[in-house]
């Protein structure tokens, strides 16, 4: 791998590590330790409970998107795969490797790798779009110290984004093959996210998942001892979630801590308290993803149990007789049937009065018959 390609592949990890290092350098490690000390058993159980709800809703959203693309996705395996993806996202650098594994696995299992990958991409995109729209609405309307800054760069950023999209579409519109692929992609987006059958469910699931993440942030703030109201913390939570959505982190760590520390400092709540809230949120999120560890273990045990059951069934049931061959019997039955045939022959020769079996080597005559 060339150095430039390797750098691009690990750019998110490098940036996330750099941001986290700067935050620790400015605020020290004492904030991390203090935040971890405040986490107790009830807090972890509450985080796991919130994770159950958000994961179940996310898996339902994934199922709806897959259905829109014409792919069958049972709900139970969807929940299991989503849990495993969340754990891999939290445990591995980059924060997206779990989703990559989920996409490839679903693509192979469905027999259409392309559609399987697009189903995961569209499912994640739906959540990000709802987060962006809801976050912009909260940051632009709810009174907060960052509202003025958001209003200053919101319009230029939106215009720049729309201009970039327009330029990309104009460059690709006149190319035949790419134009056909673009139209096919637009049709899939409409079927998966904007149709009357799937659109409402995807929107409801995305909003509910976002509410669950905000609830997790408020829980982290209460654990660290913050007494700020929910309306004060809501814009700060949105900023933290927007920072987490950037693929520039180490298992979710990095920009979240920097943005949360800055937002709490701007709100007059203390940058150190903001860093503590981000640390506690990260630990709670990791705890909520821990059921994903059990998914491969449970599937391995299930496969071993199924293999054992199949082997026992094959041993208990005799093989059917093929054409021109005898059915295979147990050894006891084979020996019994063999000797039973000989015994029946001997009895028949001795008990029937008219026997055609020669006796004592004498030739068969009418008198002997």
CSV table of N, CA and C in Angstrom, one decimal, residues 264-335:
chain,number,residue,atom,x,y,z
A,264,UNK,N,-19.6,23.3,26.4
A,264,UNK,CA,-19.9,23.5,27.8
A,264,UNK,C,-19.1,24.8,28.3
A,265,UNK,N,-17.9,25.0,27.7
A,265,UNK,CA,-17.2,26.2,28.1
A,265,UNK,C,-17.9,27.4,27.6
A,266,UNK,N,-18.5,27.4,26.3
A,266,UNK,CA,-19.2,28.5,25.8
A,266,UNK,C,-20.5,28.8,26.5
A,267,UNK,N,-21.1,27.7,27.1
A,267,UNK,CA,-22.4,27.9,27.8
A,267,UNK,C,-22.1,28.3,29.2
A,268,UNK,N,-20.9,28.4,29.7
A,268,UNK,CA,-20.6,28.8,31.0
A,268,UNK,C,-20.7,27.6,32.0
A,269,UNK,N,-20.7,26.4,31.5
A,269,UNK,CA,-20.8,25.2,32.4
A,269,UNK,C,-19.5,24.6,32.7
A,270,UNK,N,-18.4,25.1,32.1
A,270,UNK,CA,-17.1,24.6,32.3
A,270,UNK,C,-16.6,23.5,31.3
A,271,UNK,N,-15.5,23.8,30.7
A,271,UNK,CA,-15.0,22.9,29.7
A,271,UNK,C,-14.7,21.5,30.3
A,272,UNK,N,-14.2,21.5,31.6
A,272,UNK,CA,-13.9,20.3,32.2
A,272,UNK,C,-15.1,19.4,32.4
A,273,UNK,N,-16.2,20.1,32.8
A,273,UNK,CA,-17.5,19.3,33.0
A,273,UNK,C,-17.9,18.8,31.6
A,274,UNK,N,-17.7,19.5,30.6
A,274,UNK,CA,-18.1,19.0,29.2
A,274,UNK,C,-17.3,17.8,28.8
A,275,UNK,N,-16.0,17.8,29.1
A,275,UNK,CA,-15.2,16.7,28.8
A,275,UNK,C,-15.6,15.5,29.7
A,276,UNK,N,-16.0,15.7,30.9
A,276,UNK,CA,-16.4,14.6,31.8
A,276,UNK,C,-17.7,14.0,31.2
A,277,UNK,N,-18.6,14.8,30.8
A,277,UNK,CA,-19.9,14.3,30.2
A,277,UNK,C,-19.6,13.5,29.0
A,278,UNK,N,-18.7,14.0,28.1
A,278,UNK,CA,-18.4,13.2,26.9
A,278,UNK,C,-17.7,11.9,27.2
A,279,UNK,N,-16.9,11.9,28.3
A,279,UNK,CA,-16.2,10.6,28.7
A,279,UNK,C,-17.3,9.6,29.2
A,280,UNK,N,-18.2,10.1,30.0
A,280,UNK,CA,-19.2,9.2,30.6
A,280,UNK,C,-20.1,8.7,29.5
A,281,UNK,N,-20.4,9.6,28.5
A,281,UNK,CA,-21.3,9.2,27.4
A,281,UNK,C,-20.6,8.1,26.6
A,282,UNK,N,-19.3,8.2,26.4
A,282,UNK,CA,-18.6,7.2,25.6
A,282,UNK,C,-18.6,5.9,26.3
A,283,UNK,N,-18.4,5.9,27.7
A,283,UNK,CA,-18.4,4.6,28.4
A,283,UNK,C,-19.8,4.0,28.4
A,284,UNK,N,-20.9,4.8,28.6
A,284,UNK,CA,-22.2,4.3,28.6
A,284,UNK,C,-22.6,3.8,27.2
A,285,UNK,N,-22.2,4.4,26.1
A,285,UNK,CA,-22.4,3.9,24.8
A,285,UNK,C,-21.7,2.6,24.6
A,286,UNK,N,-20.5,2.4,25.1
A,286,UNK,CA,-19.8,1.2,24.9
A,286,UNK,C,-20.5,0.1,25.7
A,287,UNK,N,-21.0,0.4,26.9
A,287,UNK,CA,-21.7,-0.6,27.7
A,287,UNK,C,-23.0,-1.0,27.0
A,288,UNK,N,-23.7,0.0,26.3
A,288,UNK,CA,-24.9,-0.4,25.6
A,288,UNK,C,-24.7,-1.3,24.4
A,289,UNK,N,-23.4,-1.3,23.9
A,289,UNK,CA,-23.1,-2.2,22.8
A,289,UNK,C,-22.6,-3.5,23.2
A,290,UNK,N,-22.3,-3.7,24.5
A,290,UNK,CA,-21.7,-5.0,24.9
A,290,UNK,C,-22.5,-6.3,24.6
A,291,UNK,N,-23.9,-6.2,24.5
A,291,UNK,CA,-24.6,-7.4,24.0
A,291,UNK,C,-24.2,-7.9,22.7
A,292,UNK,N,-23.5,-7.1,21.9
A,292,UNK,CA,-23.0,-7.5,20.6
A,292,UNK,C,-21.9,-8.5,20.7
A,293,UNK,N,-21.3,-8.6,21.9
A,293,UNK,CA,-20.2,-9.6,22.1
A,293,UNK,C,-20.8,-11.0,22.1
A,294,UNK,N,-22.1,-11.1,22.6
A,294,UNK,CA,-22.7,-12.4,22.7
A,294,UNK,C,-23.2,-13.0,21.4
A,295,UNK,N,-23.3,-12.1,20.4
A,295,UNK,CA,-23.9,-12.6,19.1
A,295,UNK,C,-23.1,-13.7,18.4
A,296,UNK,N,-21.8,-13.5,18.2
A,296,UNK,CA,-21.1,-14.6,17.5
A,296,UNK,C,-21.0,-15.8,18.4
A,297,UNK,N,-21.0,-15.7,19.8
A,297,UNK,CA,-20.9,-16.8,20.6
A,297,UNK,C,-22.2,-17.6,20.6
A,298,UNK,N,-23.4,-16.9,20.6
A,298,UNK,CA,-24.7,-17.6,20.5
A,298,UNK,C,-24.8,-18.3,19.2
A,299,UNK,N,-24.4,-17.6,18.1
A,299,UNK,CA,-24.5,-18.3,16.8
A,299,UNK,C,-23.6,-19.5,16.7
A,300,UNK,N,-22.5,-19.4,17.3
A,300,UNK,CA,-21.6,-20.6,17.2
A,300,UNK,C,-22.2,-21.8,18.0
A,301,UNK,N,-22.7,-21.5,19.2
A,301,UNK,CA,-23.4,-22.6,19.9
A,301,UNK,C,-24.6,-23.1,19.2
A,302,UNK,N,-25.3,-22.3,18.6
A,302,UNK,CA,-26.5,-22.7,17.8
A,302,UNK,C,-26.1,-23.6,16.6
A,303,UNK,N,-25.0,-23.2,16.0
A,303,UNK,CA,-24.6,-24.1,14.8
A,303,UNK,C,-24.0,-25.4,15.3
A,304,UNK,N,-23.3,-25.4,16.5
A,304,UNK,CA,-22.9,-26.7,17.0
A,304,UNK,C,-24.0,-27.6,17.4
A,305,UNK,N,-25.0,-27.0,18.0
A,305,UNK,CA,-26.2,-27.7,18.5
A,305,UNK,C,-27.0,-28.3,17.3
A,306,UNK,N,-27.1,-27.5,16.2
A,306,UNK,CA,-27.8,-28.0,15.0
A,306,UNK,C,-27.0,-29.1,14.3
A,307,UNK,N,-25.6,-29.0,14.3
A,307,UNK,CA,-24.8,-30.0,13.8
A,307,UNK,C,-25.0,-31.3,14.6
A,308,UNK,N,-25.0,-31.2,15.9
A,308,UNK,CA,-25.2,-32.4,16.7
A,308,UNK,C,-26.5,-33.0,16.5
A,309,UNK,N,-27.6,-32.2,16.4
A,309,UNK,CA,-28.9,-32.8,16.2
A,309,UNK,C,-29.0,-33.5,14.8
A,310,UNK,N,-28.4,-32.9,13.8
A,310,UNK,CA,-28.4,-33.5,12.5
A,310,UNK,C,-27.7,-34.8,12.5
A,311,UNK,N,-26.5,-34.8,13.2
A,311,UNK,CA,-25.8,-36.1,13.2
A,311,UNK,C,-26.5,-37.2,14.0
A,312,UNK,N,-27.2,-36.8,15.1
A,312,UNK,CA,-28.0,-37.8,15.8
A,312,UNK,C,-29.1,-38.3,14.9
A,313,UNK,N,-29.8,-37.4,14.2
A,313,UNK,CA,-30.9,-37.9,13.3
A,313,UNK,C,-30.4,-38.8,12.2
A,314,UNK,N,-29.2,-38.5,11.7
A,314,UNK,CA,-28.7,-39.4,10.6
A,314,UNK,C,-28.4,-40.8,11.2
A,315,UNK,N,-27.9,-40.8,12.5
A,315,UNK,CA,-27.6,-42.1,13.1
A,315,UNK,C,-28.8,-42.9,13.4
A,316,UNK,N,-29.9,-42.3,13.8
A,316,UNK,CA,-31.1,-43.0,14.3
A,316,UNK,C,-31.9,-43.5,13.1
A,317,UNK,N,-32.0,-42.7,12.0
A,317,UNK,CA,-32.8,-43.1,10.9
A,317,UNK,C,-32.1,-43.9,9.9
A,318,UNK,N,-32.5,-45.2,9.6
A,318,UNK,CA,-31.7,-46.0,8.6
A,318,UNK,C,-31.9,-45.4,7.2
A,319,UNK,N,-30.9,-45.6,6.4
A,319,UNK,CA,-30.9,-45.1,5.1
A,319,UNK,C,-31.9,-45.9,4.2
A,320,UNK,N,-32.6,-45.2,3.4
A,320,UNK,CA,-33.6,-45.9,2.5
A,320,UNK,C,-32.9,-46.7,1.5
A,321,UNK,N,-33.5,-47.8,1.1
A,321,UNK,CA,-33.0,-48.8,0.2
A,321,UNK,C,-33.0,-48.2,-1.2
A,322,UNK,N,-31.8,-48.2,-1.8
A,322,UNK,CA,-31.7,-47.7,-3.2
A,322,UNK,C,-32.3,-48.8,-4.2
A,323,UNK,N,-32.5,-48.4,-5.4
A,323,UNK,CA,-33.1,-49.3,-6.4
A,323,UNK,C,-32.1,-50.4,-6.6
A,324,UNK,N,-32.5,-51.7,-6.5
A,324,UNK,CA,-31.7,-52.8,-6.7
A,324,UNK,C,-30.8,-53.2,-5.5
A,325,UNK,N,-31.0,-52.5,-4.4
A,325,UNK,CA,-30.1,-52.7,-3.2
A,325,UNK,C,-31.0,-52.9,-2.0
A,326,UNK,N,-30.5,-53.6,-1.0
A,326,UNK,CA,-31.2,-53.8,0.2
A,326,UNK,C,-31.0,-52.6,1.2
A,327,UNK,N,-32.1,-52.4,2.0
A,327,UNK,CA,-32.0,-51.4,3.0
A,327,UNK,C,-31.0,-51.8,4.1
A,328,UNK,N,-30.2,-50.8,4.6
A,328,UNK,CA,-29.3,-51.1,5.6
A,328,UNK,C,-30.0,-51.3,7.0
A,329,UNK,N,-29.7,-52.4,7.6
A,329,UNK,CA,-30.3,-52.7,8.9
A,329,UNK,C,-29.2,-52.7,10.0
A,330,UNK,N,-29.6,-52.5,11.2
A,330,UNK,CA,-28.7,-52.7,12.3
A,330,UNK,C,-28.1,-54.1,12.3
A,331,UNK,N,-26.9,-54.2,12.9
A,331,UNK,CA,-26.2,-55.5,12.9
A,331,UNK,C,-27.0,-56.6,13.6
A,332,UNK,N,-27.7,-56.3,14.7
A,332,UNK,CA,-28.5,-57.3,15.4
A,332,UNK,C,-29.6,-57.8,14.5
A,333,UNK,N,-30.3,-56.9,13.8
A,333,UNK,CA,-31.4,-57.3,12.9
A,333,UNK,C,-30.9,-58.1,11.7
A,334,UNK,N,-29.7,-57.8,11.2
A,334,UNK,CA,-29.1,-58.5,10.1
A,334,UNK,C,-28.8,-59.9,10.5
A,335,UNK,N,-28.2,-60.1,11.7
A,335,UNK,CA,-27.9,-61.5,12.1
A,335,UNK,C,-29.1,-62.3,12.4
